[in-house]
Coordinates of C-alpha atoms and ligand atoms in Angstrom, one line a residue:
M1 CA -0.1 0.0 0.0
A2 CA 1.4 3.4 -0.9
Q3 CA 2.5 5.4 2.0
L4 CA 1.3 8.9 2.2
T5 CA 4.2 11.1 3.3
L6 CA 3.3 14.5 4.6
M7 CA 5.7 17.5 4.1
P8 CA 6.1 19.2 7.4
H9 CA 4.1 22.2 6.2
E10 CA 1.1 19.8 5.3
S11 CA 1.0 18.2 8.8
G12 CA 0.6 19.8 12.1
A13 CA 1.2 23.4 11.1
H14 CA -1.4 23.2 8.4
N15 CA -4.1 21.8 10.8
R16 CA -3.3 24.7 13.2
R17 CA -3.8 27.2 10.3
S18 CA -7.2 25.9 9.6
R19 CA -8.1 26.0 13.2
S20 CA -7.2 29.7 13.3
H21 CA -10.5 30.6 11.7
D22 CA -12.4 29.6 14.8
S23 CA -12.6 31.6 17.9
S24 CA -10.3 29.3 20.0
F25 CA -7.7 32.1 19.6
P26 CA -9.0 35.2 21.5
L27 CA -6.7 37.3 19.2
V28 CA -8.3 35.9 16.0
A29 CA -11.8 36.4 17.4
A30 CA -11.2 40.0 18.3
A31 CA -9.7 40.5 14.9
T32 CA -12.6 38.9 13.0
G33 CA -15.6 40.1 14.8
G34 CA -16.0 36.9 16.8
R35 CA -16.5 36.8 20.7
P36 CA -13.1 36.2 22.4
T37 CA -13.0 34.1 25.5
R38 CA -10.9 36.8 27.1
R39 CA -9.6 40.2 26.2
P40 CA -6.6 39.5 23.9
V41 CA -3.2 41.2 24.8
W42 CA 0.3 40.9 23.4
F43 CA 3.1 43.5 23.4
M44 CA 5.3 44.6 20.4
R45 CA 9.0 43.7 21.3
Q46 CA 7.8 41.3 24.0
A47 CA 10.5 39.0 22.9
G48 CA 13.8 40.8 23.7
R49 CA 16.0 42.8 25.8
S50 CA 13.4 43.4 28.8
L51 CA 13.8 39.7 29.6
P52 CA 16.9 38.4 31.5
E53 CA 16.5 34.9 29.9
Y54 CA 16.7 36.7 26.4
R55 CA 19.8 38.5 27.5
A56 CA 21.3 35.2 28.7
I57 CA 21.0 33.6 25.3
R58 CA 22.2 36.8 23.5
A59 CA 25.2 37.0 25.6
D60 CA 26.8 34.2 23.6
H61 CA 25.1 34.7 20.2
G62 CA 24.8 37.6 17.7
M63 CA 21.4 39.0 16.8
L64 CA 21.4 37.7 13.1
E65 CA 23.0 34.5 14.2
A66 CA 19.9 34.0 16.7
C67 CA 17.4 35.0 13.9
F68 CA 18.6 32.3 11.6
D69 CA 18.8 29.5 14.2
P70 CA 15.3 27.7 14.3
A71 CA 15.8 26.3 17.8
M72 CA 16.9 29.8 19.2
V73 CA 14.1 31.7 17.3
C74 CA 11.6 29.1 18.9
E75 CA 13.0 29.5 22.4
I76 CA 13.2 33.5 22.4
T77 CA 9.6 33.5 20.9
L78 CA 8.3 31.4 23.7
Q79 CA 10.0 33.2 26.5
P80 CA 7.4 36.1 26.9
V81 CA 4.4 33.6 26.4
R82 CA 5.6 31.5 29.4
R83 CA 6.3 34.5 31.5
H84 CA 3.4 36.9 30.9
D85 CA 0.5 34.4 29.6
V86 CA 0.0 36.7 26.6
D87 CA -2.6 35.7 24.0
A88 CA 0.0 35.8 21.1
A89 CA 3.5 35.0 20.5
I90 CA 5.3 37.2 17.9
L91 CA 8.0 35.4 15.8
F92 CA 11.4 36.5 17.0
S93 CA 13.0 37.9 14.0
D94 CA 13.7 41.4 12.5
I95 CA 12.5 43.4 9.6
V96 CA 15.9 43.3 7.8
V97 CA 16.1 39.4 8.1
P98 CA 14.9 38.8 4.6
L99 CA 17.1 41.6 3.2
R100 CA 20.1 39.6 4.8
A101 CA 18.7 36.4 3.5
A102 CA 18.6 37.9 -0.1
G103 CA 22.2 38.7 0.2
I104 CA 22.3 42.4 1.2
D105 CA 25.2 43.1 3.3
L106 CA 23.8 44.4 6.7
D107 CA 24.3 44.0 10.5
I108 CA 22.0 44.7 13.5
V109 CA 24.0 46.7 15.9
A110 CA 23.1 46.7 19.6
G111 CA 21.7 50.1 20.6
T112 CA 21.6 51.4 17.0
G113 CA 19.5 49.0 14.9
P114 CA 20.2 47.9 11.3
V115 CA 23.1 49.2 9.5
I116 CA 23.5 48.6 5.7
A117 CA 27.1 48.2 4.4
H118 CA 26.4 49.8 1.0
P119 CA 23.3 52.1 1.2
V120 CA 20.9 52.0 -2.0
R121 CA 20.9 55.5 -3.3
T122 CA 20.9 55.4 -7.1
A123 CA 19.1 53.7 -10.0
A124 CA 22.2 51.6 -10.5
D125 CA 22.0 50.5 -6.8
V126 CA 18.4 49.7 -7.1
A127 CA 18.9 47.7 -10.5
V128 CA 21.3 45.3 -8.9
L129 CA 19.2 44.5 -5.7
P130 CA 19.0 40.7 -5.1
R131 CA 15.7 38.9 -5.0
L132 CA 14.7 36.7 -2.1
D133 CA 14.6 33.0 -2.8
P134 CA 12.1 31.5 -0.3
A135 CA 14.9 28.9 0.5
G136 CA 16.8 31.8 2.0
V137 CA 14.4 32.1 4.8
G138 CA 13.8 28.4 5.1
A139 CA 15.2 28.6 8.7
I140 CA 12.4 31.0 9.7
G141 CA 9.7 28.6 8.2
K142 CA 11.4 25.8 10.2
A143 CA 11.2 27.9 13.3
V144 CA 7.5 28.7 12.8
E145 CA 6.9 24.9 12.7
L146 CA 8.9 24.4 16.0
I147 CA 6.8 27.2 17.7
L148 CA 3.5 25.9 16.5
G149 CA 4.5 22.5 18.0
E150 CA 5.0 24.1 21.4
L151 CA 2.2 26.8 21.7
A152 CA -1.0 26.1 23.5
D153 CA -4.1 26.0 21.5
H154 CA -5.5 29.3 22.5
T155 CA -2.1 31.2 21.8
A156 CA -1.8 32.7 18.3
L157 CA 1.5 33.0 16.5
I158 CA 2.0 36.3 14.8
G159 CA 4.4 36.4 11.8
F160 CA 5.5 39.8 10.6
A161 CA 7.5 41.7 8.0
G162 CA 8.6 45.4 7.5
A163 CA 6.5 47.3 5.0
P164 CA 8.3 48.5 1.9
F165 CA 8.7 52.2 3.0
T166 CA 10.2 51.3 6.3
L167 CA 12.6 48.8 4.7
A168 CA 13.4 51.5 2.0
S169 CA 14.2 53.9 4.6
Y170 CA 16.9 51.5 6.2
L171 CA 18.3 50.7 2.8
I172 CA 18.6 54.3 1.6
E173 CA 19.7 56.0 4.9
G174 CA 22.0 53.0 5.7
G175 CA 20.8 53.1 9.3
P176 CA 18.4 54.9 11.6
S177 CA 17.6 58.5 10.7
R178 CA 15.8 61.5 12.3
T179 CA 14.7 63.3 9.1
Y180 CA 14.7 60.5 6.5
A181 CA 16.1 63.3 4.2
R182 CA 17.9 60.9 1.7
T183 CA 14.8 58.6 1.7
K184 CA 12.5 61.4 0.9
A185 CA 14.9 63.0 -1.6
L186 CA 14.8 59.7 -3.7
M187 CA 11.0 59.5 -3.3
Y188 CA 10.4 63.1 -4.5
G189 CA 13.4 63.5 -6.7
D190 CA 13.4 60.2 -8.7
P191 CA 9.9 58.6 -8.5
R192 CA 10.6 56.1 -11.2
T193 CA 13.6 54.6 -9.3
W194 CA 11.6 55.0 -6.1
N195 CA 8.8 52.8 -7.5
V196 CA 11.2 50.2 -8.8
L197 CA 12.8 50.0 -5.2
M198 CA 9.3 49.8 -3.6
G199 CA 8.1 47.2 -6.0
H200 CA 11.2 45.1 -5.3
L201 CA 10.8 45.4 -1.5
A202 CA 7.1 44.5 -1.7
D203 CA 8.2 41.3 -3.6
I204 CA 10.7 40.5 -0.9
T205 CA 8.1 41.3 1.9
V206 CA 5.4 39.0 0.2
T207 CA 8.0 36.1 0.0
F208 CA 8.9 36.4 3.5
L209 CA 5.3 36.6 4.7
R210 CA 4.4 33.6 2.4
V211 CA 7.2 31.5 4.1
Q212 CA 5.6 32.2 7.6
L213 CA 2.1 31.7 6.3
D214 CA 2.9 28.5 4.6
A215 CA 4.4 27.2 7.8
G216 CA 1.3 28.1 9.6
V217 CA 1.4 31.5 11.4
D218 CA -2.2 32.6 12.8
A219 CA -1.9 36.2 11.9
V220 CA 0.6 38.6 10.4
Q221 CA 1.6 42.2 11.2
L222 CA 3.1 44.5 8.6
F223 CA 5.3 47.1 10.4
D224 CA 5.5 50.4 8.6
S225 CA 7.1 51.9 11.5
W226 CA 8.4 55.1 10.1
A227 CA 5.5 55.9 7.6
G228 CA 4.4 58.6 10.0
Q229 CA 7.1 60.8 8.5
L230 CA 4.9 61.2 5.6
S231 CA 1.8 63.5 4.9
P232 CA -1.3 61.6 3.9
A233 CA -1.1 62.7 0.3
D234 CA 2.5 61.6 -0.1
Y235 CA 1.8 58.3 1.7
R236 CA -1.1 57.6 -0.7
H237 CA 0.9 58.5 -3.8
Y238 CA 4.3 57.0 -3.0
V239 CA 3.6 54.2 -0.5
A240 CA 0.1 53.0 -0.4
P241 CA 0.0 51.1 -3.8
H242 CA 2.9 49.0 -2.7
S243 CA 1.7 48.2 0.7
A244 CA -1.8 47.4 -0.8
R245 CA -0.1 44.9 -3.1
V246 CA 1.5 43.2 -0.1
F247 CA -1.9 42.8 1.6
A248 CA -3.6 41.7 -1.5
E249 CA -1.0 39.0 -2.2
I250 CA -1.5 37.4 1.2
A251 CA -5.2 37.8 1.4
G252 CA -6.0 34.3 0.2
Y253 CA -4.6 32.8 3.5
G254 CA -7.6 34.1 5.3
V255 CA -5.6 35.0 8.4
P256 CA -5.9 38.4 10.1
R257 CA -3.6 41.0 8.7
I258 CA -2.5 43.8 11.2
H259 CA -0.9 47.2 10.0
F260 CA 1.0 49.3 12.3
G261 CA 3.2 52.4 12.3
V262 CA 4.4 55.0 14.8
G263 CA 3.0 58.6 14.8
T264 CA 0.6 57.7 12.1
G265 CA -2.6 59.4 13.7
E266 CA -3.0 61.4 10.3
L267 CA -2.3 58.4 8.3
L268 CA -4.9 56.0 9.9
P269 CA -7.5 56.3 7.1
A270 CA -4.9 55.8 4.4
M271 CA -3.1 53.0 6.2
T272 CA -6.7 51.3 6.5
E273 CA -7.3 51.8 2.7
V274 CA -4.4 49.6 1.9
G275 CA -6.4 46.6 3.2
P276 CA -5.6 45.3 6.7
D277 CA -8.1 43.6 9.0
V278 CA -6.7 45.3 12.2
I279 CA -5.1 48.8 12.5
G280 CA -2.5 49.3 15.1
V281 CA -2.7 52.7 16.9
D282 CA 0.2 54.4 18.7
W283 CA -0.5 56.1 22.1
R284 CA -1.1 59.7 20.7
V285 CA -4.7 58.8 19.4
P286 CA -7.3 57.3 21.7
L287 CA -8.8 54.1 20.3
D288 CA -12.3 55.4 20.0
E289 CA -11.0 58.4 18.0
A290 CA -9.0 55.9 15.8
V291 CA -12.3 54.4 14.9
R292 CA -13.8 57.6 13.9
R293 CA -10.9 58.1 11.7
V294 CA -10.7 54.6 10.0
G295 CA -14.5 53.9 10.0
P296 CA -16.3 50.7 11.2
G297 CA -15.5 47.1 10.3
K298 CA -11.8 47.0 11.3
A299 CA -10.4 45.8 14.7
V300 CA -8.2 48.2 16.5
Q301 CA -4.9 47.3 18.4
G302 CA -3.1 49.3 21.0
N303 CA -2.2 51.5 22.7
L304 CA -0.8 52.0 26.1
D305 CA 2.2 54.3 26.1
P306 CA 5.3 52.1 26.7
T307 CA 6.7 54.7 29.1
V308 CA 3.6 54.3 31.5
L309 CA 5.2 51.0 32.5
F310 CA 7.9 53.1 34.4
A311 CA 5.3 55.2 36.3
G312 CA 4.4 52.9 39.2
A313 CA 1.6 50.5 39.8
D314 CA -1.2 52.9 40.4
V315 CA -0.5 54.8 37.2
I316 CA -0.1 51.6 35.2
E317 CA -3.5 50.4 36.5
R318 CA -5.2 53.7 35.7
E319 CA -3.8 53.9 32.2
V320 CA -4.5 50.1 31.4
R321 CA -8.1 50.7 32.6
R322 CA -8.3 53.8 30.4
V323 CA -7.1 52.0 27.3
I324 CA -9.6 49.1 28.0
D325 CA -12.4 51.7 28.2
D326 CA -11.2 53.3 25.0
G327 CA -11.2 49.9 23.4
D328 CA -14.6 49.2 24.6
R329 CA -15.9 52.6 23.1
A330 CA -14.1 51.7 20.0
V331 CA -16.1 48.5 19.6
A332 CA -19.3 50.3 20.6
A333 CA -18.5 52.7 17.7
G334 CA -18.2 49.8 15.2
A335 CA -14.6 48.4 15.6
T336 CA -14.7 44.6 15.1
G337 CA -12.8 44.1 18.2
H338 CA -9.9 45.4 20.4
I339 CA -6.5 43.7 20.7
F340 CA -4.7 45.2 23.7
N341 CA -1.0 46.2 23.0
L342 CA 1.4 49.0 23.6
G343 CA 1.5 52.0 21.3
H344 CA 5.0 50.9 20.3
G345 CA 7.5 48.4 21.5
V346 CA 8.5 47.4 24.9
L347 CA 11.5 49.6 26.1
P348 CA 14.5 47.5 26.9
T349 CA 14.7 48.8 30.6
T350 CA 11.0 47.8 31.4
D351 CA 10.7 45.6 34.5
P352 CA 9.0 42.4 32.9
D353 CA 7.0 42.1 36.0
T354 CA 5.0 45.1 35.1
L355 CA 4.0 43.4 31.9
T356 CA 2.9 40.2 33.6
R357 CA 0.7 42.4 36.1
A358 CA -0.6 44.3 33.2
V359 CA -1.7 41.1 31.4
D360 CA -3.4 39.8 34.7
L361 CA -5.3 43.1 35.0
I362 CA -6.3 43.1 31.3
H363 CA -7.5 39.5 31.4
S364 CA -9.4 40.3 34.7
V365 CA -11.6 43.0 33.3
D366 CA -14.9 41.6 31.9
L367 CA -15.7 42.1 28.1
P368 CA -18.6 44.3 27.4
Ligands
CP3_1 O1 9.2 40.8 20.3 C1 9.1 41.2 19.1 O2 8.3 42.2 18.8 C2 9.6 40.3 17.9 C3 10.9 40.7 17.6 C4 11.2 41.9 16.8 C5 12.5 42.4 16.6 N1 12.5 43.4 15.7 C6 13.7 42.0 17.5 C7 14.7 42.9 17.7 C8 10.4 42.6 15.8 C9 8.8 42.5 15.6 C10 11.2 43.6 15.2 C11 10.7 44.5 14.2 C12 11.5 45.7 13.8 N2 12.8 45.7 13.7 C13 10.9 47.0 13.5 C14 9.4 47.3 13.4 C15 8.9 47.4 14.9 C16 9.2 48.8 15.5 O3 9.8 48.7 16.5 O4 8.7 49.7 15.0 C17 12.0 47.8 13.2 C18 11.9 49.3 12.9 C19 13.2 47.1 13.4 C20 14.6 47.5 13.2 C21 15.3 47.5 14.4 N3 15.9 46.3 14.8 C22 15.4 48.4 15.4 C23 15.0 49.8 15.4 C24 16.2 47.7 16.4 C25 16.4 48.2 17.9 C26 17.8 49.0 17.9 C27 18.2 49.0 19.4 O5 19.0 48.1 19.8 O6 17.7 49.7 20.2 C28 16.5 46.5 16.1 C29 17.2 45.4 16.8 C30 16.3 44.5 17.4 N4 15.3 43.9 16.8 C31 16.5 43.9 18.8 C32 15.5 43.0 18.9 C33 15.3 42.0 20.1 C34 17.5 44.4 19.8 C35 18.7 43.7 19.4 C36 19.5 43.1 20.5 O7 18.9 42.4 21.3 O8 20.7 43.5 20.6

């Protein structure tokens, strides 16, 4: 009798993905208009330097080395889930991992972030950019399978990628920037080259997300962290078509797609138009006001100011309850659901116990 041999991505991981449409995941339920069993919460940058167990691993291993080692990715991804009982794990990786996998010479420097050896600034630089072969991020697909084998049934695994604009800003600036002057100079000054670059980065992003989705992630977040540097008109003209293509090309997976950027209060309508199911909101705009800006039918995610976690237990409780109340008002105003999060990533010096206590509080408050 012929033996049916399942490829890894066709076995457990696939089953998990098909389960992600039911409401056993509070995060998926909140994202899709179902009724979550509890108020879902996770934190951007929950896997990382606020955790001593993360720093212990990183003491002996470089950041990129860790990102391409499936067992290490699995362990670091699970650390905050074990500690905080959050409703989602976020894959431990970085937005520049697919660029590195494509062969672009870069490093992630502690305290600085991504540094690109040869910044991309001319049409000739753009013309020779490498493509991403899915095999180049095979280690990340493998990591997703390991994580899914360990996660509890109610805990979603969120995959992610950087959006074309934010990736372009690193490639062009060569590292972090305050003004994004070189990025915007290329965008305004040579829109043809800009569009070739953005199209190329959208392809890399789609490939990276598909590897994670094929391996079974339950949701994805597209980080356009620095899009808030742009006016709504420029965002719509120079960025939105490329981000919209990313969302369209992964729509067939049927998993919730989250979109987030910092300082994007004015961009919330435009960032919603590109097609996510969930819109991430930073701490500058209350969640109920965010719904007025994006309209009904989308879930909202956010938006506790990460610095509140340094202000003491009383302030943390007051602010967590305020965000919960804003979230409930957002749902009453037509949002599909509310996923509790910070307004940006966990700061490295955060006492992780404050996060654990915040999760307990969030889970203890009844849903409306
Ligand atoms: O827990 C998680 O959220 C998952 C892991 C994660 C990392 N980077 C790990 C990381 C995620 C989702 C990212 C995404 C990322 N990377 C973004 C988008 C999210 C955002 O913050 O807006 C951006 C802009 C980057 C680029 C980047 N990589 C920055 C700005 C930095 C921080 C620089 C610093 O050291 O302060 C990194 C490095 C990085 N990425 C670290 C971690 C845990 C720190 C590296 C270390 O431990 O030495």
